[in-house]
Coordinates of C-alpha atoms in Angstrom, one line a residue:
Chain A
M1 CA 82.0 122.3 131.4
R2 CA 83.2 123.6 128.2
K3 CA 87.4 123.1 129.2
Y4 CA 86.4 119.6 128.8
A5 CA 84.8 119.8 125.5
Q6 CA 87.7 118.1 123.9
V7 CA 86.8 114.8 125.4
L8 CA 84.1 114.3 122.9
L9 CA 87.2 113.8 120.0
I10 CA 86.6 110.7 121.2
I11 CA 83.4 109.8 119.4
P12 CA 85.0 109.1 116.1
F13 CA 87.3 106.8 117.4
I14 CA 84.0 104.9 119.1
G15 CA 82.6 105.5 115.6
M16 CA 85.3 104.0 113.2
C17 CA 86.8 101.5 116.0
V18 CA 84.6 100.2 118.3
L19 CA 81.4 99.9 116.3
L20 CA 83.5 98.6 113.0
P21 CA 82.0 94.7 113.2
I22 CA 78.2 96.1 112.6
A23 CA 79.7 97.9 109.6
N24 CA 81.7 95.0 108.4
R25 CA 78.7 94.3 105.5
I26 CA 77.8 95.4 101.5
E27 CA 74.3 95.2 102.2
P28 CA 72.1 98.0 102.3
Y29 CA 73.8 100.2 100.0
I30 CA 73.8 104.0 101.0
L31 CA 74.3 106.9 98.3
G32 CA 75.5 104.3 96.0
M33 CA 78.5 102.9 98.5
P34 CA 78.7 99.4 99.9
F35 CA 77.7 99.9 103.9
L36 CA 80.9 99.4 105.2
L37 CA 82.3 102.3 103.1
F38 CA 79.0 104.5 103.3
W39 CA 80.2 104.3 106.9
L40 CA 83.6 105.3 107.1
V41 CA 82.6 107.8 105.2
L42 CA 79.6 109.0 107.1
W43 CA 82.1 109.5 110.4
M44 CA 84.7 111.9 108.0
V45 CA 81.8 113.9 107.8
L46 CA 81.1 113.6 111.8
S47 CA 84.7 114.1 112.5
S48 CA 83.9 117.2 111.3
L49 CA 81.2 118.0 112.8
V50 CA 82.4 117.4 116.4
L51 CA 85.6 118.9 115.4
F52 CA 82.9 122.1 114.3
I53 CA 81.5 121.7 118.3
V54 CA 84.3 121.4 120.3
Y55 CA 85.6 124.1 118.4
K56 CA 82.4 126.4 119.6
L57 CA 82.5 125.5 123.4
D58 CA 86.5 125.7 123.7
P59 CA 86.9 128.4 125.4
T60 CA 90.5 129.0 124.2
N61 CA 89.0 129.8 121.2
E62 CA 87.0 133.2 122.8
G63 CA 89.1 136.9 122.1
S64 CA 91.3 137.6 120.1
E65 CA 93.2 135.4 117.7
Y66 CA 96.4 136.7 118.6
E67 CA 98.1 137.7 122.4
Chain B
M1 CA 106.5 114.7 70.5
N2 CA 103.1 114.1 71.7
S3 CA 100.4 116.9 73.6
A4 CA 100.6 115.0 76.7
L5 CA 104.2 115.6 77.0
I6 CA 103.8 118.7 76.4
I7 CA 101.5 120.1 79.1
I8 CA 103.4 117.6 81.3
F9 CA 106.9 119.7 80.8
I10 CA 104.8 123.4 81.2
T11 CA 103.7 121.7 84.4
A12 CA 107.3 120.9 85.5
A13 CA 108.2 124.7 84.1
I14 CA 105.6 126.3 85.9
A15 CA 106.9 124.2 89.1
L16 CA 110.0 125.3 88.8
F17 CA 109.1 128.9 88.2
L18 CA 106.7 129.2 91.3
G19 CA 108.8 127.3 93.0
I20 CA 112.1 130.3 92.9
R21 CA 109.5 132.9 92.3
A22 CA 108.0 131.9 96.2
S23 CA 111.0 133.7 97.6
R24 CA 111.1 137.3 96.1
G25 CA 111.1 140.2 99.0
K26 CA 112.1 138.0 101.7
E27 CA 115.0 138.2 104.0
M28 CA 116.1 134.6 103.9
N29 CA 117.2 132.7 106.8
I30 CA 117.0 129.8 108.8
N31 CA 113.4 130.5 110.3
E32 CA 112.0 131.9 106.8
F33 CA 113.7 128.8 105.6
A34 CA 112.6 126.1 107.3
V35 CA 108.8 127.2 108.8
G36 CA 108.5 130.2 107.0
N37 CA 108.7 132.6 109.9
K38 CA 106.0 130.8 111.5
R39 CA 104.0 133.4 109.8
F40 CA 101.4 131.0 107.3
G41 CA 97.8 131.6 107.7
T42 CA 95.2 129.0 108.2
L43 CA 94.8 128.5 103.9
I44 CA 98.6 128.0 103.1
V45 CA 98.9 125.4 106.1
F46 CA 95.5 124.0 104.9
L47 CA 97.1 123.6 101.9
L48 CA 100.7 122.2 103.1
I49 CA 98.8 119.7 105.2
A50 CA 96.7 118.5 102.4
G51 CA 99.5 118.1 100.4
E52 CA 101.1 115.8 102.5
V53 CA 98.4 114.0 102.1
Y54 CA 97.3 113.9 98.7
T55 CA 101.0 112.6 97.1
T56 CA 101.0 110.2 94.4
F57 CA 99.8 107.6 96.6
T58 CA 96.4 109.2 96.1
F59 CA 96.9 108.9 92.1
L60 CA 98.8 105.8 92.2
G61 CA 98.8 103.8 96.3
G62 CA 94.9 104.6 96.6
S63 CA 93.9 103.1 93.3
G64 CA 96.2 100.3 94.0
W65 CA 95.6 99.3 97.2
A66 CA 91.6 99.6 96.2
Y67 CA 92.5 97.4 92.7
S68 CA 94.7 94.8 94.6
K69 CA 93.4 94.5 98.0
G70 CA 89.9 96.2 98.2
A71 CA 88.6 97.4 101.3
A72 CA 91.7 97.6 103.4
A73 CA 92.6 100.5 101.4
Y74 CA 90.1 102.2 103.4
Y75 CA 92.4 102.6 105.9
V76 CA 94.2 105.6 104.4
P77 CA 90.8 107.7 104.5
A78 CA 90.4 106.9 107.7
Y79 CA 93.9 106.7 110.1
I80 CA 93.8 110.6 107.9
C81 CA 90.5 111.9 109.2
L82 CA 91.4 110.3 113.0
A83 CA 94.7 112.2 112.9
Y84 CA 92.9 115.2 112.3
V85 CA 90.5 114.5 115.4
L86 CA 93.3 113.9 117.3
S87 CA 95.0 116.8 116.0
Y88 CA 92.9 119.6 117.7
W89 CA 94.2 118.5 121.1
M90 CA 97.8 117.1 120.4
I91 CA 99.2 120.2 117.6
P92 CA 98.6 123.6 119.9
K93 CA 100.1 121.9 122.8
I94 CA 103.5 121.6 120.1
W95 CA 103.0 124.5 118.7
R96 CA 102.5 126.7 121.6
F97 CA 106.0 125.2 123.1
A98 CA 107.6 125.5 120.0
K99 CA 106.2 129.1 119.2
K100 CA 107.8 130.1 122.5
H101 CA 111.4 128.3 122.3
N102 CA 111.9 129.3 118.9
V103 CA 111.7 125.6 118.0
I104 CA 112.5 125.0 113.6
S105 CA 112.5 121.3 113.6
Q106 CA 111.4 117.7 115.5
P107 CA 114.6 117.2 116.6
Q108 CA 115.1 120.6 118.2
Y109 CA 112.1 120.2 119.9
F110 CA 112.4 117.0 121.6
M111 CA 115.7 118.4 123.0
K112 CA 114.6 121.4 123.8
N113 CA 111.8 119.6 125.5
Y114 CA 113.5 117.3 127.7
N115 CA 116.3 119.0 127.6
S116 CA 118.8 116.5 126.2
K117 CA 121.2 116.5 122.8
A118 CA 121.1 112.7 122.5
L119 CA 117.3 112.5 122.5
G120 CA 117.3 114.8 119.6
V121 CA 120.3 112.8 118.1
V122 CA 118.2 110.2 118.3
V123 CA 115.0 111.9 116.9
A124 CA 117.0 113.3 113.9
F125 CA 118.5 109.8 113.1
I126 CA 114.5 108.0 113.3
G127 CA 113.1 111.1 111.2
L128 CA 115.8 110.3 108.4
I129 CA 115.3 106.9 107.8
A130 CA 111.4 107.6 108.1
L131 CA 112.0 110.0 105.5
I132 CA 114.5 108.5 103.1
P133 CA 111.9 105.8 101.8
Y134 CA 108.8 108.2 101.7
I135 CA 110.9 109.7 99.5
V136 CA 112.1 107.4 97.2
I137 CA 108.5 106.2 96.7
Q138 CA 107.1 109.8 95.6
L139 CA 110.5 110.2 93.3
K140 CA 109.7 106.5 92.0
G141 CA 106.2 107.1 91.8
L142 CA 107.1 110.2 89.7
G143 CA 109.2 108.3 87.4
I144 CA 106.0 105.6 86.9
I145 CA 103.3 108.3 86.2
V146 CA 105.5 111.3 83.8
S147 CA 106.6 108.3 81.4
E148 CA 103.1 106.2 81.4
S149 CA 101.4 109.7 80.9
S150 CA 104.1 110.7 78.1
Y151 CA 103.4 107.2 76.3
G152 CA 106.8 106.2 77.5
T153 CA 108.2 108.8 75.5
I154 CA 110.2 109.8 78.6
S155 CA 111.6 107.1 80.8
P156 CA 111.4 106.5 84.2
F157 CA 115.0 106.9 85.3
M158 CA 114.8 110.5 83.0
A159 CA 111.1 111.4 85.2
S160 CA 113.0 111.0 88.2
T161 CA 115.6 112.6 87.4
I162 CA 114.2 115.9 86.5
G163 CA 112.1 115.7 89.2
A164 CA 114.9 115.3 92.0
V165 CA 116.6 118.5 90.3
I166 CA 113.6 120.8 90.5
V167 CA 112.8 120.4 93.6
T168 CA 116.5 120.6 94.4
I169 CA 117.0 123.9 93.3
Y170 CA 113.4 125.2 94.3
V171 CA 113.9 124.2 98.1
T172 CA 117.5 125.0 98.2
I173 CA 116.7 129.0 97.0
S174 CA 112.8 128.9 98.4
G175 CA 112.6 126.7 101.2
I176 CA 109.2 125.8 102.3
H177 CA 107.7 129.3 100.6
G178 CA 108.6 127.3 97.6
S179 CA 106.4 124.5 98.7
A180 CA 104.1 126.3 99.9
W181 CA 103.3 128.2 96.2
N182 CA 103.5 125.0 94.6
A183 CA 100.7 123.6 96.9
V184 CA 98.1 126.2 95.5
L185 CA 98.7 124.8 92.3
K186 CA 99.0 121.3 93.0
D187 CA 95.3 121.0 94.5
I188 CA 93.6 123.0 92.2
M189 CA 95.5 120.1 89.6
I190 CA 94.5 117.4 91.8
L191 CA 91.3 118.6 92.8
F192 CA 90.0 118.6 89.5
V193 CA 92.0 115.8 87.7
I194 CA 90.9 113.1 91.0
V195 CA 86.8 113.9 91.5
F196 CA 86.9 114.7 87.5
L197 CA 88.1 111.0 86.7
G198 CA 86.1 109.4 90.5
I199 CA 83.1 110.1 89.3
Y200 CA 83.1 110.3 84.7
I201 CA 84.7 106.4 84.6
P202 CA 82.3 104.9 86.9
Y203 CA 79.5 106.5 85.3
H204 CA 81.0 106.1 81.7
Y205 CA 81.8 101.9 82.4
F206 CA 78.6 101.4 84.4
G207 CA 76.2 104.1 84.5
G208 CA 77.3 105.2 87.9
I209 CA 78.6 104.2 91.4
K210 CA 75.6 102.0 92.9
P211 CA 76.5 99.6 89.2
L212 CA 80.4 100.1 89.9
F213 CA 80.0 98.6 93.6
E214 CA 77.0 95.8 92.5
A215 CA 79.4 94.9 89.8
I216 CA 82.4 94.2 92.0
E217 CA 80.4 92.5 94.5
N218 CA 79.6 89.9 90.9
V219 CA 83.2 89.2 90.3
K220 CA 84.4 90.0 93.6
P221 CA 82.7 90.0 96.4
E222 CA 85.6 89.6 99.1
A223 CA 86.4 93.3 98.2
L224 CA 84.2 95.1 99.9
T225 CA 84.3 94.2 103.0
F226 CA 87.4 93.2 105.6
A227 CA 88.4 90.0 105.7
S228 CA 88.8 87.3 108.4
E229 CA 92.1 86.9 108.4
G230 CA 95.2 89.0 107.0
Y231 CA 93.9 92.5 106.6
S232 CA 91.2 92.1 108.9
Q233 CA 89.4 94.3 111.2
S234 CA 92.2 93.9 113.9
W235 CA 94.5 94.9 111.6
F236 CA 92.2 98.0 110.4
I237 CA 92.0 99.1 113.9
S238 CA 95.5 99.0 115.2
T239 CA 96.5 100.7 111.9
I240 CA 94.2 103.7 111.6
I241 CA 95.0 104.4 115.8
L242 CA 98.3 103.9 115.0
N243 CA 99.0 105.6 112.1
A244 CA 96.9 108.4 113.5
F245 CA 99.0 109.1 116.3
G246 CA 102.3 108.6 114.1
F247 CA 100.8 111.3 111.4
Y248 CA 101.9 114.9 112.8
L249 CA 104.9 112.9 114.0
L250 CA 106.3 112.4 110.3
P251 CA 108.9 114.9 110.2
Q252 CA 107.1 117.1 107.2
S253 CA 104.0 117.2 109.0
F254 CA 105.6 118.5 112.2
S255 CA 107.3 121.1 110.2
V256 CA 104.1 122.4 108.5
V257 CA 102.7 122.6 112.0
L258 CA 105.0 124.9 113.3
T259 CA 104.7 127.1 110.3
A260 CA 101.3 128.6 111.6
K261 CA 100.9 131.8 112.5
S262 CA 98.2 131.2 115.6
E263 CA 97.1 128.1 117.5
R264 CA 93.8 129.1 116.2
A265 CA 94.6 128.4 112.3
L266 CA 95.5 124.9 113.0
K267 CA 92.4 124.4 115.3
K268 CA 90.4 125.7 112.3
N269 CA 92.0 123.3 110.2
A270 CA 91.3 120.5 112.1
I271 CA 88.0 121.5 111.5
T272 CA 87.7 120.9 107.5
L273 CA 90.6 118.7 106.9
P274 CA 88.4 115.5 107.3
L275 CA 86.2 116.6 105.0
Y276 CA 88.6 116.7 102.7
T277 CA 90.0 113.3 103.2
I278 CA 86.7 112.2 101.4
L279 CA 88.6 113.1 97.9
I280 CA 90.1 109.7 98.2
L281 CA 87.0 107.9 98.2
F282 CA 87.3 108.9 94.2
A283 CA 90.5 107.3 93.9
F284 CA 88.7 104.3 95.0
F285 CA 85.9 104.7 92.6
I286 CA 89.1 104.3 89.7
G287 CA 90.7 101.6 91.4
F288 CA 87.3 99.8 91.6
S289 CA 86.4 100.8 88.3
A290 CA 89.5 99.0 87.1
I291 CA 89.0 95.8 89.2
I292 CA 86.7 95.6 85.8
Q293 CA 88.0 97.1 82.9
V294 CA 91.9 96.8 83.5
P295 CA 92.0 93.1 85.0
G296 CA 95.3 91.2 85.5
L297 CA 97.8 94.1 86.8
Q298 CA 99.8 91.5 88.7
G299 CA 101.6 92.8 92.5
A300 CA 102.6 95.9 92.3
D301 CA 101.3 96.8 88.7
G302 CA 98.0 96.9 90.4
D303 CA 99.7 101.0 91.2
L304 CA 99.4 101.8 87.5
S305 CA 95.6 101.1 87.5
L306 CA 94.5 104.7 87.3
L307 CA 96.9 105.6 84.4
R308 CA 96.1 102.2 82.8
L309 CA 92.7 103.2 82.8
T310 CA 92.5 106.6 82.3
M311 CA 94.6 105.8 79.0
Q312 CA 92.6 103.7 77.6
T313 CA 89.2 106.2 78.3
F314 CA 91.1 109.3 77.2
D315 CA 92.9 111.5 74.7
P316 CA 96.5 112.2 74.8
W317 CA 96.6 115.9 76.1
F318 CA 93.9 114.9 79.1
V319 CA 96.4 112.0 79.7
G320 CA 99.0 114.9 80.1
I321 CA 96.8 116.7 82.1
V322 CA 97.1 113.9 84.9
G323 CA 100.8 113.1 84.3
G324 CA 101.1 116.9 85.5
A325 CA 98.7 116.9 88.4
G326 CA 100.9 113.0 89.1
L327 CA 104.1 115.8 89.1
L328 CA 103.0 118.0 91.1
T329 CA 101.4 115.6 94.0
A330 CA 105.2 114.4 94.1
L331 CA 107.1 117.5 93.6
V332 CA 105.4 119.2 97.0
P333 CA 105.6 116.8 99.6
V334 CA 109.3 115.8 98.6
S335 CA 110.1 119.1 99.1
V336 CA 108.6 119.6 102.3
M337 CA 110.4 116.3 103.2
V338 CA 114.2 116.9 102.3
M339 CA 113.3 120.6 103.8
S340 CA 111.8 119.3 107.1
G341 CA 114.6 116.7 107.4
A342 CA 117.6 118.7 106.7
V343 CA 116.7 121.1 108.9
G344 CA 116.1 118.2 111.2
L345 CA 120.0 116.9 110.6
M346 CA 120.8 120.5 110.8
T347 CA 119.7 121.2 114.4
G348 CA 120.5 118.0 115.5
F349 CA 123.7 117.2 114.9
Y350 CA 125.5 120.0 112.9
T351 CA 124.3 122.6 116.3
L352 CA 125.6 120.3 118.5
L353 CA 129.3 120.3 116.7
R354 CA 128.9 123.9 116.0
P355 CA 126.7 125.0 119.1
N356 CA 127.8 129.6 118.3
S357 CA 126.9 128.8 114.5
S358 CA 125.5 131.9 112.7
D359 CA 122.3 131.8 110.9
R360 CA 124.1 132.2 108.0
Q361 CA 125.9 129.2 108.3
Q362 CA 122.9 127.3 109.6
L363 CA 121.0 128.3 106.2
L364 CA 123.9 127.0 104.3
V365 CA 124.5 124.1 106.1
S366 CA 120.2 123.2 106.2
K367 CA 120.9 124.0 101.9
L368 CA 123.9 121.2 101.4
L369 CA 121.7 118.9 103.6
V370 CA 119.1 119.0 101.4
I371 CA 120.9 118.3 98.3
F372 CA 122.4 115.4 100.5
I373 CA 118.9 114.0 101.4
I374 CA 117.9 114.2 97.6
V375 CA 121.0 113.3 96.2
T376 CA 120.7 109.5 98.9
A377 CA 117.6 109.1 98.1
Y378 CA 118.0 109.5 94.4
V379 CA 120.8 106.7 94.3
F380 CA 118.1 104.5 96.6
S381 CA 115.1 105.1 93.4
I382 CA 117.4 103.8 91.0
I383 CA 119.3 101.0 92.8
G384 CA 115.8 99.8 94.5
G385 CA 116.8 96.6 96.6
K386 CA 114.2 95.5 99.2
A387 CA 115.4 97.0 102.1
L388 CA 113.8 100.1 101.7
A389 CA 110.7 98.3 100.4
I390 CA 111.0 97.2 104.2
L391 CA 111.8 100.3 105.3
N392 CA 109.1 102.2 103.7
I393 CA 106.0 100.0 105.5
M394 CA 108.2 99.9 108.6
S395 CA 107.8 104.1 108.3
Y396 CA 104.9 104.7 110.3
G397 CA 105.8 101.7 112.7
L398 CA 109.2 103.5 113.4
I399 CA 108.1 107.5 113.9
T400 CA 105.1 106.3 115.9
Q401 CA 108.1 105.0 118.5
L402 CA 108.2 109.3 119.3
V403 CA 105.0 109.5 120.4
P404 CA 105.3 108.2 124.0
A405 CA 107.8 110.3 124.7
M406 CA 106.4 113.3 123.2
I407 CA 102.9 113.1 125.2
F408 CA 104.2 111.9 128.5
G409 CA 106.3 115.4 127.8
F410 CA 103.1 117.3 127.1
F411 CA 102.8 117.4 131.5
Q412 CA 104.7 117.6 134.3
T413 CA 105.5 113.7 135.3
K414 CA 107.9 111.3 137.3
F415 CA 106.7 108.5 134.4
M416 CA 109.1 109.8 131.5
N417 CA 112.6 111.3 131.6
T418 CA 115.5 111.7 129.1
Y419 CA 116.7 108.2 130.0
G420 CA 112.9 106.4 129.5
A421 CA 112.4 108.2 126.6
I422 CA 115.9 107.5 125.0
T423 CA 115.2 103.2 125.7
G424 CA 112.0 103.2 125.3
I425 CA 112.3 104.4 121.7
V426 CA 115.3 102.6 120.9
T427 CA 113.6 99.6 122.4
G428 CA 110.6 100.5 119.8
V429 CA 112.1 101.1 117.4
S430 CA 114.3 97.7 117.3
I431 CA 111.3 95.6 117.5
V432 CA 109.4 97.5 114.3
L433 CA 113.4 97.1 112.5
F434 CA 113.4 93.1 113.4
N435 CA 110.5 92.9 112.6
A436 CA 110.8 94.7 108.9
V437 CA 113.4 91.8 108.4
T438 CA 112.2 88.9 110.0
S439 CA 108.8 89.9 109.6
F440 CA 107.7 87.4 112.4
K441 CA 103.8 87.5 113.3
L442 CA 102.7 87.3 117.2
A443 CA 101.2 83.9 116.3
D444 CA 105.2 82.5 115.3
I445 CA 105.8 83.8 119.5
F446 CA 102.6 82.1 121.2
P447 CA 101.2 79.9 118.8
N448 CA 98.1 79.5 120.0
I449 CA 96.2 83.0 119.7
P450 CA 93.1 83.5 117.3
S451 CA 93.7 85.7 114.7
I452 CA 92.3 88.7 115.7
I453 CA 95.4 89.2 118.0
N454 CA 98.1 88.1 115.2
D455 CA 96.5 90.6 113.2
I456 CA 96.9 93.4 115.0
N457 CA 100.2 95.7 114.1
I458 CA 103.9 94.8 115.1
G459 CA 104.1 98.3 115.5
F460 CA 101.6 98.6 118.2
V461 CA 102.8 96.1 120.2
A462 CA 105.7 98.0 119.8
I463 CA 105.0 100.8 121.0
A464 CA 103.3 99.2 124.2
V465 CA 106.5 97.9 125.2
N466 CA 108.2 100.9 124.4
I467 CA 106.0 102.5 126.9
L468 CA 106.7 99.7 129.5
V469 CA 110.1 100.0 129.3
A470 CA 110.2 103.8 129.3
V471 CA 108.0 104.3 132.2
G472 CA 110.2 101.4 133.8
V473 CA 113.5 103.1 133.4
S474 CA 112.0 106.3 134.3
L475 CA 110.9 105.6 137.6
A476 CA 114.0 103.6 138.2
T477 CA 116.6 106.6 136.9
N478 CA 114.1 109.7 138.0
S479 CA 117.1 110.1 141.5
L480 CA 119.5 110.6 138.4
D481 CA 117.3 112.9 136.6
T482 CA 114.1 114.5 137.2
R483 CA 112.7 115.9 134.5
K484 CA 114.7 119.0 133.8
S485 CA 112.2 120.4 131.7
P486 CA 109.7 122.3 134.1
N487 CA 109.1 125.3 131.6
M488 CA 106.8 122.4 130.0
A489 CA 103.8 122.0 132.3
E490 CA 102.8 125.3 133.1
E491 CA 102.3 126.1 129.3
F492 CA 100.0 123.3 129.1
I493 CA 97.6 123.8 132.3
K494 CA 95.6 126.3 130.4

């Protein structure tokens, strides 16, 4: 299963593109930012998190770095 | 001589010194020159990749777009972030192939992957026409930054000239190493400047980030969301996906990938880089602040919003630091661009003409091409012209036409061969160029389509046609040429 961890990389694309229509608004303000801007920033943080998870799951990252 | 000018000059001198010194103790050969012998660690690769993002665009364009176009500016961090996400899947494949086949440039990658010299030439040519406008914009941006922050003491023309000379000297001496050393200095400076300005200015003028946006909401609420037409959601989505795929195909980003010493260095960077993208936010805060504080900048002058606001707010010595950081944000990317462009041309054309050329000849030719490219860009930056602005808008549209050939190239497949790749790329590029000249919209062809489709980035449309043509031609010509590169597939299966 862990071989397919990279499929998770689609999640940020869903967040920024597919879910965009629900985020295209000013209210509510979060962390001082209009909602649209907050939403995109949130996905930058989540992208990083998704990549971290994929990296940990990815079996090719185990063992020595250099072959 | 004012204090701003002194600080800018000191920065320029340090950049030149670091750039030259970077090659000390290195035996310079073409591999060392182009990709640092593929020995760069995680941090340097990080700074070089980030360096390609935090260009003069962050300074001028990021704040300028927020100023003049509002939320449309968000496309920049969005596509860069998605490019990093995608890179985790895409980049290790490219790196692995390049490592195994000793590839040092993008045209060479395609040439060896498809075992086709013609494809190498096509890729080298497209890389060049996508690159030149980029370099010109950086040189122009450099001129504006230095001229403004020296309070007009140095003319933009003079500043671009000095910048071009510095880059030429250190690239011809140190190659990618000069860029790497300066990338360190540059990122420290821009990090400090952009975060400081992005926080200080909203607090100074508005009392915080939220009050800033509330003030914008009062005078210009349409700046905070996507429009229903033009810079609409469908424009945003199609553009960020297109650019995300194109990002690592820009010759300069591609070269940086090849410098990495391990696959894992690239993957680790993919994790942290999206967070680094958030920095662009601070440039937006400045641009939004300028909407209220320095209103009335029309058209391209919107790009001056950051500098104008800085000069209105701070003493000359600090303006000098901003100017110095701005100078570096032009020098580092330009140096990688001319280097990757030159090596691309060398591997694309010169090695075709002289297949048995020695390493020293290749290095010399690359250095001459560095000078050729920078002089070309410099001349364009002076005479300007509309054709160039058009090309710049289309840079991503052009370069992404290589995406299908690259991705199909990861797999052993009958759907893509050399003939298909070339016809597909040429078709896609033609559509993009034709659009650049005539600026047609889909509505001109299909009058009744809704704006949600009409706003789709033309590059996206071109790539769809590109794939159709490429696959069609490949299937039709497979009897002539089944893909001659079986060496790819086994490497990608793991």
